[in-house]
Coordinates of C-alpha atoms and ligand atoms in Angstrom, one line a residue:
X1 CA -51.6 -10.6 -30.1
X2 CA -48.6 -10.7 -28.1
X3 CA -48.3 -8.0 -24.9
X4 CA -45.0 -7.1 -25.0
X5 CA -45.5 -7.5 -28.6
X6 CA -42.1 -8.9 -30.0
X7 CA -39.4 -6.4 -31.8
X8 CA -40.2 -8.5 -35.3
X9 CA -43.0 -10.4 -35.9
X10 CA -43.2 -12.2 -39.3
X11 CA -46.3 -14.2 -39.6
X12 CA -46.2 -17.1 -42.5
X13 CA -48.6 -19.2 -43.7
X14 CA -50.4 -22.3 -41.3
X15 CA -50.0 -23.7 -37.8
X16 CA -48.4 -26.0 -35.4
X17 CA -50.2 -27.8 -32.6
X18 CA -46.9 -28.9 -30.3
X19 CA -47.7 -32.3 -28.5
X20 CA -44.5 -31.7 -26.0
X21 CA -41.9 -30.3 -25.4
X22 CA -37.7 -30.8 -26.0
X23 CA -35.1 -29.6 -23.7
X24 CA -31.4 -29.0 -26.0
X25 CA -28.4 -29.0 -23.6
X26 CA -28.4 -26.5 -20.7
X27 CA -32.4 -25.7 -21.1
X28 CA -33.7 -27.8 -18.8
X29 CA -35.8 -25.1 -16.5
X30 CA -37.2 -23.1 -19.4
X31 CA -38.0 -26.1 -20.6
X32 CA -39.8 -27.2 -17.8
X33 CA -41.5 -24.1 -17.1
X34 CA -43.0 -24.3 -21.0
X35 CA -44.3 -27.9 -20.0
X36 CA -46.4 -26.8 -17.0
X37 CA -47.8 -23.7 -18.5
X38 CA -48.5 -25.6 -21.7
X39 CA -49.7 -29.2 -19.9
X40 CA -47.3 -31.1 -22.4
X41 CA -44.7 -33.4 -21.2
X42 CA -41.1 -33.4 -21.9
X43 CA -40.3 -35.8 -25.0
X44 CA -37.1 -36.3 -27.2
X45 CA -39.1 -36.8 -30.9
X46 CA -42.0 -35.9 -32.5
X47 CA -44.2 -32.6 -32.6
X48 CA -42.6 -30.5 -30.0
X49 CA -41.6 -26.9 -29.1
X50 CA -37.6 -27.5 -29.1
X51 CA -35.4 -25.0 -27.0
X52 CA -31.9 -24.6 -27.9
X53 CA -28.8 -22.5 -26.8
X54 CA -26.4 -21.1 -29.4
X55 CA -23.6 -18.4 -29.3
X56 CA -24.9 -15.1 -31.1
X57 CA -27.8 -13.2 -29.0
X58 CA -27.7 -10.3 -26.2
X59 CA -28.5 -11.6 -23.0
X60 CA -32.2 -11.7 -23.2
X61 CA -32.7 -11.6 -27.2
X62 CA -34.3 -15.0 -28.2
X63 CA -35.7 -16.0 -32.1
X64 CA -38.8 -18.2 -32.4
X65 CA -39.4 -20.2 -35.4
X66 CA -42.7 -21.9 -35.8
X67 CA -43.1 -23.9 -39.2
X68 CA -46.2 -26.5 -39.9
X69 CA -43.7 -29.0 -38.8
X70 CA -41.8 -27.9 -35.3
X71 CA -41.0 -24.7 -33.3
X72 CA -37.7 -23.8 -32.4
X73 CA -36.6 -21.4 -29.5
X74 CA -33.4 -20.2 -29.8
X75 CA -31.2 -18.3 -27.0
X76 CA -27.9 -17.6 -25.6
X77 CA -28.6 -17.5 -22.2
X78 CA -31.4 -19.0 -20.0
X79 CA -32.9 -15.1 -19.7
X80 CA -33.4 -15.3 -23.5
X81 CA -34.7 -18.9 -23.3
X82 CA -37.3 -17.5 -20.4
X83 CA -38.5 -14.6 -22.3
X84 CA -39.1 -16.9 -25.1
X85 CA -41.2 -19.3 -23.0
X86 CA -43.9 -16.4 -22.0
X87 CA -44.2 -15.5 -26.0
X88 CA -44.7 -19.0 -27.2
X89 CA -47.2 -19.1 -23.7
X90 CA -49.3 -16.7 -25.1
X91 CA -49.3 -18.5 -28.4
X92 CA -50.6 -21.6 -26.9
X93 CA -52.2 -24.1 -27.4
X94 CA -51.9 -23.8 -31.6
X95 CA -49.2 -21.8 -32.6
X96 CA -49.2 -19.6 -36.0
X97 CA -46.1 -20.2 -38.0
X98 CA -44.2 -16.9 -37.6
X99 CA -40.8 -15.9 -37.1
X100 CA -39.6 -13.9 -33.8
X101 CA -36.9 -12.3 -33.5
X102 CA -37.1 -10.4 -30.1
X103 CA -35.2 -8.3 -27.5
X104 CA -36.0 -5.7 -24.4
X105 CA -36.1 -2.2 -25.5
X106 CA -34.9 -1.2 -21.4
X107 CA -32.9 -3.7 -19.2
X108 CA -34.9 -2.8 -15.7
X109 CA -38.7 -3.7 -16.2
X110 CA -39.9 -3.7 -12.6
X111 CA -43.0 -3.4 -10.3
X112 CA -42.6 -2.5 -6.9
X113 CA -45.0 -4.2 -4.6
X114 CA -45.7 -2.3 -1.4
X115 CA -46.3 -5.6 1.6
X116 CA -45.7 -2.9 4.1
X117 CA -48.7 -0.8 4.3
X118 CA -50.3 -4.6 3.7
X119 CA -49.5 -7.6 4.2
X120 CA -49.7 -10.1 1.2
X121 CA -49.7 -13.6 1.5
X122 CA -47.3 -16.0 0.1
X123 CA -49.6 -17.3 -2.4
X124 CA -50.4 -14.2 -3.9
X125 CA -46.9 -13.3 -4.4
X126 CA -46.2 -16.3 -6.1
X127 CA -48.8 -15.7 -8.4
X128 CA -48.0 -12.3 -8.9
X129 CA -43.9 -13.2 -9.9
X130 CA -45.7 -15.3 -12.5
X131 CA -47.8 -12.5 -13.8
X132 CA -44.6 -10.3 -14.0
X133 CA -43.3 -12.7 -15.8
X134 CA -46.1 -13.1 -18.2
X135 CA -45.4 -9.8 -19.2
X136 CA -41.7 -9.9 -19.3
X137 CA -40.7 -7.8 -16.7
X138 CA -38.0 -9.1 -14.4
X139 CA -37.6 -7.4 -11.7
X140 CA -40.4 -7.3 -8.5
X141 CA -39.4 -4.4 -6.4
X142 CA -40.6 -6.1 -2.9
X143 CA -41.1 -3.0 0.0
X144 CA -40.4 -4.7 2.6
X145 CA -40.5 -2.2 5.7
X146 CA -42.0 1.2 6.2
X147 CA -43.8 3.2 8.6
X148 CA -47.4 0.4 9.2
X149 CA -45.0 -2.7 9.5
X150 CA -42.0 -4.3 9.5
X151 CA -42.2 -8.0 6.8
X152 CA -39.1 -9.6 6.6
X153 CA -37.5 -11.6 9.8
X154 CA -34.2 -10.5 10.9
X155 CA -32.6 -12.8 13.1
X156 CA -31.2 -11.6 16.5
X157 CA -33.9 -8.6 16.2
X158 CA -37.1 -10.7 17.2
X159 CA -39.2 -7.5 18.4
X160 CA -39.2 -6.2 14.6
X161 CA -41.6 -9.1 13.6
X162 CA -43.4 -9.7 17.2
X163 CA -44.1 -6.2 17.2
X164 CA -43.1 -3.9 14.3
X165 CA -45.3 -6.4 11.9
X166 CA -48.5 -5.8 13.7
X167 CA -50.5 -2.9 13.9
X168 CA -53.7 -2.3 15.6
X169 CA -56.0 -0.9 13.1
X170 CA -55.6 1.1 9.7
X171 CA -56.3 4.9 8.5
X172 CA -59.6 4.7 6.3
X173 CA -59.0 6.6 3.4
X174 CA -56.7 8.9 2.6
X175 CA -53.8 10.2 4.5
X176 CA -55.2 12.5 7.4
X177 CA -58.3 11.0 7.1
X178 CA -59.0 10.4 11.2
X179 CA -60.9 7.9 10.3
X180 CA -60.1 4.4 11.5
X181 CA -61.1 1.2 10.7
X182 CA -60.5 -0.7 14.7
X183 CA -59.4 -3.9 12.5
X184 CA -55.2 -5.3 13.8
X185 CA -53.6 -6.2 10.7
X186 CA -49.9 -8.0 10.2
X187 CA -48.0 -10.6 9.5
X188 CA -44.5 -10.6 7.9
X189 CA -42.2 -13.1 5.7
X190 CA -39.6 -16.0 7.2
X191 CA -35.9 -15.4 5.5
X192 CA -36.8 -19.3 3.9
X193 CA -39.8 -17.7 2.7
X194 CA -38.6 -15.7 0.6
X195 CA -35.4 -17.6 -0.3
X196 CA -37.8 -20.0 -1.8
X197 CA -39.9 -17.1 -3.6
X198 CA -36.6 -15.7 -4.9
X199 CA -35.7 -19.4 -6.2
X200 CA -39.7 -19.6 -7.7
X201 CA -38.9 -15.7 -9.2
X202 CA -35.3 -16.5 -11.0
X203 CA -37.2 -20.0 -12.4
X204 CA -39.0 -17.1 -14.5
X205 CA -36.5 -14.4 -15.0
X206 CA -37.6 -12.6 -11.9
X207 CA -34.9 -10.8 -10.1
X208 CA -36.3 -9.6 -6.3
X209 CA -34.8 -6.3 -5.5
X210 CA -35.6 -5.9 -1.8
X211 CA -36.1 -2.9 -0.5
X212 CA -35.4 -1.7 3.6
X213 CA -36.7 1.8 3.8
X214 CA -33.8 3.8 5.5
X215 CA -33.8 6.1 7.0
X216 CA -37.4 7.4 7.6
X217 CA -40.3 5.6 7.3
X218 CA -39.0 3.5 10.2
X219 CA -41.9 3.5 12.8
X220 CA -42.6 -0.2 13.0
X221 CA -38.6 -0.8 13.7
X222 CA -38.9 2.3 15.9
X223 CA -41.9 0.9 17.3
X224 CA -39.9 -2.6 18.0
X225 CA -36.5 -0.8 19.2
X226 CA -37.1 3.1 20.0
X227 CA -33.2 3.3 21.1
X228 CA -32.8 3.4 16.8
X229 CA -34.3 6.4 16.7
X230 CA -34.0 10.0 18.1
X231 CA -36.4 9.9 21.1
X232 CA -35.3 6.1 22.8
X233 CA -37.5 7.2 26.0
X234 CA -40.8 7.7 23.8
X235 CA -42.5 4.6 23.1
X236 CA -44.2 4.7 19.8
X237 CA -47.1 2.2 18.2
X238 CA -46.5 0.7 15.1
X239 CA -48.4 3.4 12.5
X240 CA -51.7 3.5 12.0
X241 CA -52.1 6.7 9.7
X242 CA -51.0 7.1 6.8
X243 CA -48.5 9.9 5.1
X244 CA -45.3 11.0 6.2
X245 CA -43.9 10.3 9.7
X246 CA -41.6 12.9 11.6
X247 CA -39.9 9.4 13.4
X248 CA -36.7 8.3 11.8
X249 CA -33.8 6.9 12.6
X250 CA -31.0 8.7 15.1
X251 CA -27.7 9.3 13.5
X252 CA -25.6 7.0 16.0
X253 CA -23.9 3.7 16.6
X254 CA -26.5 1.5 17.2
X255 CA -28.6 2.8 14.3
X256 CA -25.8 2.1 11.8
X257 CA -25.2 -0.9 13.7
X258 CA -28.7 -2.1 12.9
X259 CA -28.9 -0.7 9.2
X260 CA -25.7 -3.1 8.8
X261 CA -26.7 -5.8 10.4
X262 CA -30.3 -5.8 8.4
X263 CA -28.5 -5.3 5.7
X264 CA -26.4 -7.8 5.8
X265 CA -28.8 -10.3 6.3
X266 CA -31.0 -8.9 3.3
X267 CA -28.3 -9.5 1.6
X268 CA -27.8 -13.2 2.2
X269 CA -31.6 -13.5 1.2
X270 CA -32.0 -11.7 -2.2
X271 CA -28.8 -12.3 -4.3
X272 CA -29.8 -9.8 -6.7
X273 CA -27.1 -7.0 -7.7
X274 CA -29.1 -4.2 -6.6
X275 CA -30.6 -3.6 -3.5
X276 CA -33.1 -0.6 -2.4
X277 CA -32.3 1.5 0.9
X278 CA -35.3 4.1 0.6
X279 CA -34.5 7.1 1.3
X280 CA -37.9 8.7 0.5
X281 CA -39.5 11.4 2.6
X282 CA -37.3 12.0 5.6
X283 CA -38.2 14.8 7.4
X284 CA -34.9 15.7 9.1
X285 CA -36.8 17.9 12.0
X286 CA -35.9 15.6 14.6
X287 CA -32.0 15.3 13.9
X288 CA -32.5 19.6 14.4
X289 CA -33.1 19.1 18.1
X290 CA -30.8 16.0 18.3
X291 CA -27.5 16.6 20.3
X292 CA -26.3 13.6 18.8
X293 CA -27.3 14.6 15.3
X294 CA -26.2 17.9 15.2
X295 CA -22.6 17.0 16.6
X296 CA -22.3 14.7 14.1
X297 CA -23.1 17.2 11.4
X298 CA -20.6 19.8 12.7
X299 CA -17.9 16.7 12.9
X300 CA -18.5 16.6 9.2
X301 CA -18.5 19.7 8.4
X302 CA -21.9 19.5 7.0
X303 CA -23.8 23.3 7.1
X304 CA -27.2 22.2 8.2
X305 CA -28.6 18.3 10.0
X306 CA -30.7 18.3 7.0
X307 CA -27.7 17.5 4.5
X308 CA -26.8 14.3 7.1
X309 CA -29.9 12.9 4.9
X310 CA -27.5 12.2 1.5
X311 CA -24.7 11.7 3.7
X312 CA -26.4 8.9 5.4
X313 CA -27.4 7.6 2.8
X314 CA -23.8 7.4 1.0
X315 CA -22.8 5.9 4.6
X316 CA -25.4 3.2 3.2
X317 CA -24.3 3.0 0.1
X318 CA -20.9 2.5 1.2
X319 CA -22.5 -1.1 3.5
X320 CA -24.2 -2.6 0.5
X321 CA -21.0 -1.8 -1.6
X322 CA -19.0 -3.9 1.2
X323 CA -21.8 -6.5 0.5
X324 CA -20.7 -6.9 -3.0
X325 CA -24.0 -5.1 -3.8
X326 CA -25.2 -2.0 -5.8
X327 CA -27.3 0.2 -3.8
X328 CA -30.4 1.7 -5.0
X329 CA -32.3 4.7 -3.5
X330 CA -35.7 7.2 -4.2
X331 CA -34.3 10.4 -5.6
X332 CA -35.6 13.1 -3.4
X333 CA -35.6 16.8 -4.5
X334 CA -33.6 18.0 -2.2
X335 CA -30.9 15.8 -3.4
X336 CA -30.4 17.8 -6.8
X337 CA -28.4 20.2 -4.0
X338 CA -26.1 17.4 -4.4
X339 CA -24.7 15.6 -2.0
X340 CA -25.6 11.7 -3.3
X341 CA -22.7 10.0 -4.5
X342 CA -23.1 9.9 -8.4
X343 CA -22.8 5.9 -7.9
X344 CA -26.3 5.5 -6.2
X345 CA -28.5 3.9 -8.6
X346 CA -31.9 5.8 -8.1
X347 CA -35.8 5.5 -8.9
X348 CA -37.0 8.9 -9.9
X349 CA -40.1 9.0 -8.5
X350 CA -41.3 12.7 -8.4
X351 CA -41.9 14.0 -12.0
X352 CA -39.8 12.9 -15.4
X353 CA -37.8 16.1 -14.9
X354 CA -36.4 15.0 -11.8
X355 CA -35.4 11.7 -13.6
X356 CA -33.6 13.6 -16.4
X357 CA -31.7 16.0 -13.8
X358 CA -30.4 12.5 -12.2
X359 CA -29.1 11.3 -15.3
X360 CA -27.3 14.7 -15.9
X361 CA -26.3 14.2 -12.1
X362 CA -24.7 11.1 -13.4
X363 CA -26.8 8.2 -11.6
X364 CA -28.0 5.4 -13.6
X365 CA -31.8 5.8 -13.3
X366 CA -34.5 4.0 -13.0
X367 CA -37.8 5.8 -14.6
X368 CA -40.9 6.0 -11.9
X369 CA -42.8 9.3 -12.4
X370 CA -45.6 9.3 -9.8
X371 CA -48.1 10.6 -12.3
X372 CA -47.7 7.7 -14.8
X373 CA -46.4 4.7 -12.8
X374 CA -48.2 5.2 -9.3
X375 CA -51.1 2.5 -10.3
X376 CA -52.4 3.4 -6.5
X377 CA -53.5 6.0 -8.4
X378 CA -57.5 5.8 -9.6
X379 CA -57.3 4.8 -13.3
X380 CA -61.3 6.5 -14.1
X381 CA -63.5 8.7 -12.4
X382 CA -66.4 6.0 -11.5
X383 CA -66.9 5.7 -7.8
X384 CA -64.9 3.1 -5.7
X385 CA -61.6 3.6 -7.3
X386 CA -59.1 4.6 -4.5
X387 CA -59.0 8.4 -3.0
X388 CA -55.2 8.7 -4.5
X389 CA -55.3 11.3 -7.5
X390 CA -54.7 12.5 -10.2
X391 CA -56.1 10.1 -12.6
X392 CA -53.8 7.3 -14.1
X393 CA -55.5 5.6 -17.0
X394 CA -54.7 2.8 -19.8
X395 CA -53.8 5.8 -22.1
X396 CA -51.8 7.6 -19.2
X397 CA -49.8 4.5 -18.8
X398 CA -49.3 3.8 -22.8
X399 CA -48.2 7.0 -23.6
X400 CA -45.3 7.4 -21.0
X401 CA -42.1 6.9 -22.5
X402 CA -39.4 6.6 -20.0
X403 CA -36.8 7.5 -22.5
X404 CA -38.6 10.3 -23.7
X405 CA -36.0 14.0 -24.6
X406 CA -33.6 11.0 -26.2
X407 CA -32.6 10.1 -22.4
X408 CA -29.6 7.7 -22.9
X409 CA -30.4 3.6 -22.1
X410 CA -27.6 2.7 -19.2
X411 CA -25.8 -0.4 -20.0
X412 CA -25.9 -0.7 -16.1
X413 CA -22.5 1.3 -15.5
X414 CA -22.7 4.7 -17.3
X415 CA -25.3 7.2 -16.4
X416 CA -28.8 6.8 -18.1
X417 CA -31.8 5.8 -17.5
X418 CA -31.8 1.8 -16.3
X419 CA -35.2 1.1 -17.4
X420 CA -39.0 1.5 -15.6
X421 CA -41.1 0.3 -13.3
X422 CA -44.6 0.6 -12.0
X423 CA -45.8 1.5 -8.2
X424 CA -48.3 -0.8 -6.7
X425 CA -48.6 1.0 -2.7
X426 CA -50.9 -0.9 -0.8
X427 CA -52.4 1.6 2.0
X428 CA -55.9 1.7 0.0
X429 CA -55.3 -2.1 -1.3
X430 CA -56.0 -4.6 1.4
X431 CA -56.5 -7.7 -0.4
X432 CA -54.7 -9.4 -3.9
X433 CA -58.2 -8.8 -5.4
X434 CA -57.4 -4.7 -5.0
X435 CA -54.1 -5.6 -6.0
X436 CA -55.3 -6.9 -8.9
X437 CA -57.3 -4.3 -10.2
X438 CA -54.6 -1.7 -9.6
X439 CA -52.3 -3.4 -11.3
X440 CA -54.2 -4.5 -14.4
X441 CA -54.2 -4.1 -17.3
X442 CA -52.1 -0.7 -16.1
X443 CA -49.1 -3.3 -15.9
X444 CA -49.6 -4.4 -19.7
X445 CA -49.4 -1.4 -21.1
X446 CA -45.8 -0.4 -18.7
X447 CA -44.9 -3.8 -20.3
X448 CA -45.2 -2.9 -23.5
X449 CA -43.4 0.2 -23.3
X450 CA -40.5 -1.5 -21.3
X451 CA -39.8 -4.3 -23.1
X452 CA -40.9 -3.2 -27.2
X453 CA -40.0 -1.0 -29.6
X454 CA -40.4 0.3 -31.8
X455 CA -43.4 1.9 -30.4
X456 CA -46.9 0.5 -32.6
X457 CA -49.0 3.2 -30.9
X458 CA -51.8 2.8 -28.4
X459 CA -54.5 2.0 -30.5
X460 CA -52.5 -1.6 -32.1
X461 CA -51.9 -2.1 -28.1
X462 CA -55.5 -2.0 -27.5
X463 CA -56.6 -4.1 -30.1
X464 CA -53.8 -6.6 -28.8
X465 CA -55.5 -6.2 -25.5
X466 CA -59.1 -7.7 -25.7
X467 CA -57.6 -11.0 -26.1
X468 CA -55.1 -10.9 -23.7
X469 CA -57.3 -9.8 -20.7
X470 CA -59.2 -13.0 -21.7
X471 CA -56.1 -14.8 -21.3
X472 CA -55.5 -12.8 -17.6
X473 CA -59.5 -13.7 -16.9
X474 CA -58.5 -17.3 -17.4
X475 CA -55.2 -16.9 -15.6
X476 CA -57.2 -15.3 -12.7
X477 CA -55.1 -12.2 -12.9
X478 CA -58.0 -10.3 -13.0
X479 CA -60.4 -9.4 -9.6
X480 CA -63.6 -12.0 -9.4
X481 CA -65.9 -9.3 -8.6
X482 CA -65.9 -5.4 -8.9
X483 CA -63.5 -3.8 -6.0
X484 CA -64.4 -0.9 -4.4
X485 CA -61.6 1.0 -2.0
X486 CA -62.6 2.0 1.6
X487 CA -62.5 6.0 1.6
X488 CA -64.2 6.7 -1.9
X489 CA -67.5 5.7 -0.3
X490 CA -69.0 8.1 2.1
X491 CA -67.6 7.5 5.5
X492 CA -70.1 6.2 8.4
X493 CA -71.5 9.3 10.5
X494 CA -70.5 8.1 14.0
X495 CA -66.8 8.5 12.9
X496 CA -66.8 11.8 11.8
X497 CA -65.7 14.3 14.2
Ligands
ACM1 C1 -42.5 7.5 -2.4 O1 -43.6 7.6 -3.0 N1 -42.4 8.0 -1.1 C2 -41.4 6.9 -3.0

């Protein structure tokens, strides 16, 4: 009843009830993790769950062994070690004798987790690394900055986080609601915060790809520091609507300037190889009527401001390169005009077609069709789910296949598609409890197809699934109470225009 469930699974005859656990050479964190989840201590004889390292696996393959008398978890590295610690979790506290022999079918299995459009405290994200985990996935997306606040502090920028990390209320609903709910809302992340969340992540196999939206969806630094963007004598408010802002950054010193210097500093935070610079939604009407802008894209012999948007963001690319880092951005479709450098790693967000032109353009690609891994997305028609459509169900989420057409897997230098992840965007989610229910058991089911194959069908994943949602109950993945999302109930008549 394992969710991912394991490439092979032999299951033999009896069990083994572990009293501890023994750490082999080099496996001391796994081994530790495997304690606390299982309450056992660490011991050097009798009954125990014994990790070991040996030559001979891919980088997160591991083999489980579980005989009447011991269980054995083998690995190269500590990644196969960590993915074999969650599979013996799930078999806790007595273990079936089987034999595993297991490995990811895609080497990107992330969740993006929007703290802009809410902020999310510490606690929960801790919890929520762990959950990844559970479910093998190792990478947490983390959107850091957008348009309704600005999370991560950037030293020698203090206004970003006085100012750009507040808001003073929140669109009800959906986008162009009008509706608002008169509630501030804010708060934003210390660089040792999430130094010590990234140390708590990779202690699982968690890998945080941080991600600075560049270079729209830039009102709360705009907001902070109007001089970044196109207008520096119009002072804006931190966003309190939600869709898709005209305000982006200008195409000048100072606003490369900053992108560096955030970058840089983002950088020194998150060690992870890849790194996310947006690139989503940037209307480039501003940069039209920019004198700035439009010099710029005459100096570059560039046709129109608009194609200043790919060119910007291989100006980006070309920071995070000098970083020692490999930039990631949201393929747009206007970028299949060309202009991206083939060497941006990009999440294909709009439908699976655009992710397959992307591979053909020659990016490595990371699967994230809105209509199958948006999980801000209602997942039935009952009332109270959030007013984001179409609907995204169980079965939805099962039956997407990011390699579907034979896409090529990228070994993480040719072109191909990287792996998947889910969307968890927060403007309807206010608290982990709505986080919760978006996410599962929406997440178990992207798990399954990013980490297993071959593919045992949705209806062997179901069956797997009644026992693990008791095991996400007891884990209090799972929301307390039934959550209902502000904007799917009828909105009070003295706010109506
Ligand atoms: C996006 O949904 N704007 C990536």
């Amino acid at each position: 009843m394992v969710i991912p469930h394991p490439a092979r699974l032999d299951r033999r005859a009896g069990s083994f009830t572990p009293l501890g656990v023994h750490s082999g050479p080099g496996t001391d964190g796994p081994a530790r993790l495997l304690a606390a989840y299982a309450h056992l201590p660490l011991v050097h004889s009798g009954p125990a769950v014994r990790l070991t390292l040996e030559p001979g696996f891919a980088d997160e393959e591991y083999a489980l062994d579980v005989t009447p008398e011991d269980a054995v978890l083998t690995a190269t590295t500590e990644a196969g070690l960590l993915a074999g610690v969650q599979t013996v979790r799930q078999l806790l506290p007595r273990l079936d004798c089987l034999a595993v022999r297991d490995a990811p079918r895609l080497p990107w299995r992330g969740v993006l987790l929007d703290v802009a459009r809410h902020f999310l405290p510490l606690a929960f994200l801790r919890e929520f690394v762990d959950l990844l985990a559970l479910h093998k996935f190792n990478v947490l997306h983390l959107h850091l900055t957008d348009d309704q606040g600005w999370r991560i502090e950037v030293h020698g920028w203090p206004r970003l986080t006085e100012i750009g990390a507040w808001r003073a209320e929140s669109m009800v609903g959906a986008a162009g609601s009008g509706v608002f709910d008169g509630v501030p809302h804010g708060g934003f992340y210390t660089q040792r915060e999430l130094r010590d969340l990234v140390a708590f992540a990779a202690a699982r196999g968690v890998r945080i790809v941080p991600e600075i939206d560049l270079p729209g969806h830039v009102r709360a630094a705009l907001a902070a520091y109007p001089e970044l963007g196109n207008r520096p004598d119009v002072r804006l408010p931190v966003w309190t609507e939600w869709g898709i802002s005209p305000d982006i950054l200008g195409v000048h010193d100072g606003a490369f300037a900053f992108c560096r210097d955030v970058l840089t500093q983002v950088a020194d935070v998150f060690p992870a190889r890849h790194l996310h610079i947006g690139g989503d939604e940037c209307p480039t009407t501003q940069w039209e009527t920019s004198p700035v802008a439009r010099a710029k894209a005459a100096a570059l012999g560039l046709r129109s401001t608009a194609e200043l948007h790919p060119w910007f963001l291989g100006e980006l690319h070309r920071v995070v390169a000098g970083l020692g880092r490999q930039a990631v951005c949201w393929d747009e479709t206007g970028h299949a005009a060309g202009g991206l450098p083939a060497d941006l790693v990009v999440t294909a967000w709009r439908d699976a077609a655009h992710g397959t032109q992307a591979v053909a353009r020659g990016h490595q690609v990371v699967m994230a069709p809105h209509t199958s891994t948006y999980f801000d997305y209602r997942q039935t028609e009952e009332p109270g789910e959030p007013p984001r459509e179409p609907v995204t169900t169980l079965e939805d989420v099962y039956r997407f296949d990011p390699l579907a057409g034979g896409l090529p897997v990228s070994d993480g230098t040719r072109p191909g598609v990287l792996g998947t992840q889910a969307q968890l965007w927060t403007e309807h989610a206010p608290t982990p409890d709505h986080v919760r229910h978006l996410a599962f058991p929406r997440l178990c089911a992207l798990a399954e197809r990013a980490w297993s194959s071959p593919d045992r069908g949705y209806a062997d994943f179901h069956q797997r699934l009644a026992g693990h949602l008791t095991r996400l109950r007891a884990l209090g993945a799972l929301p307390k109470e039934r959550v209902r999302f502000a904007g799917a109930v009828p909105v009070p008549e003295k706010t109506l225009p």
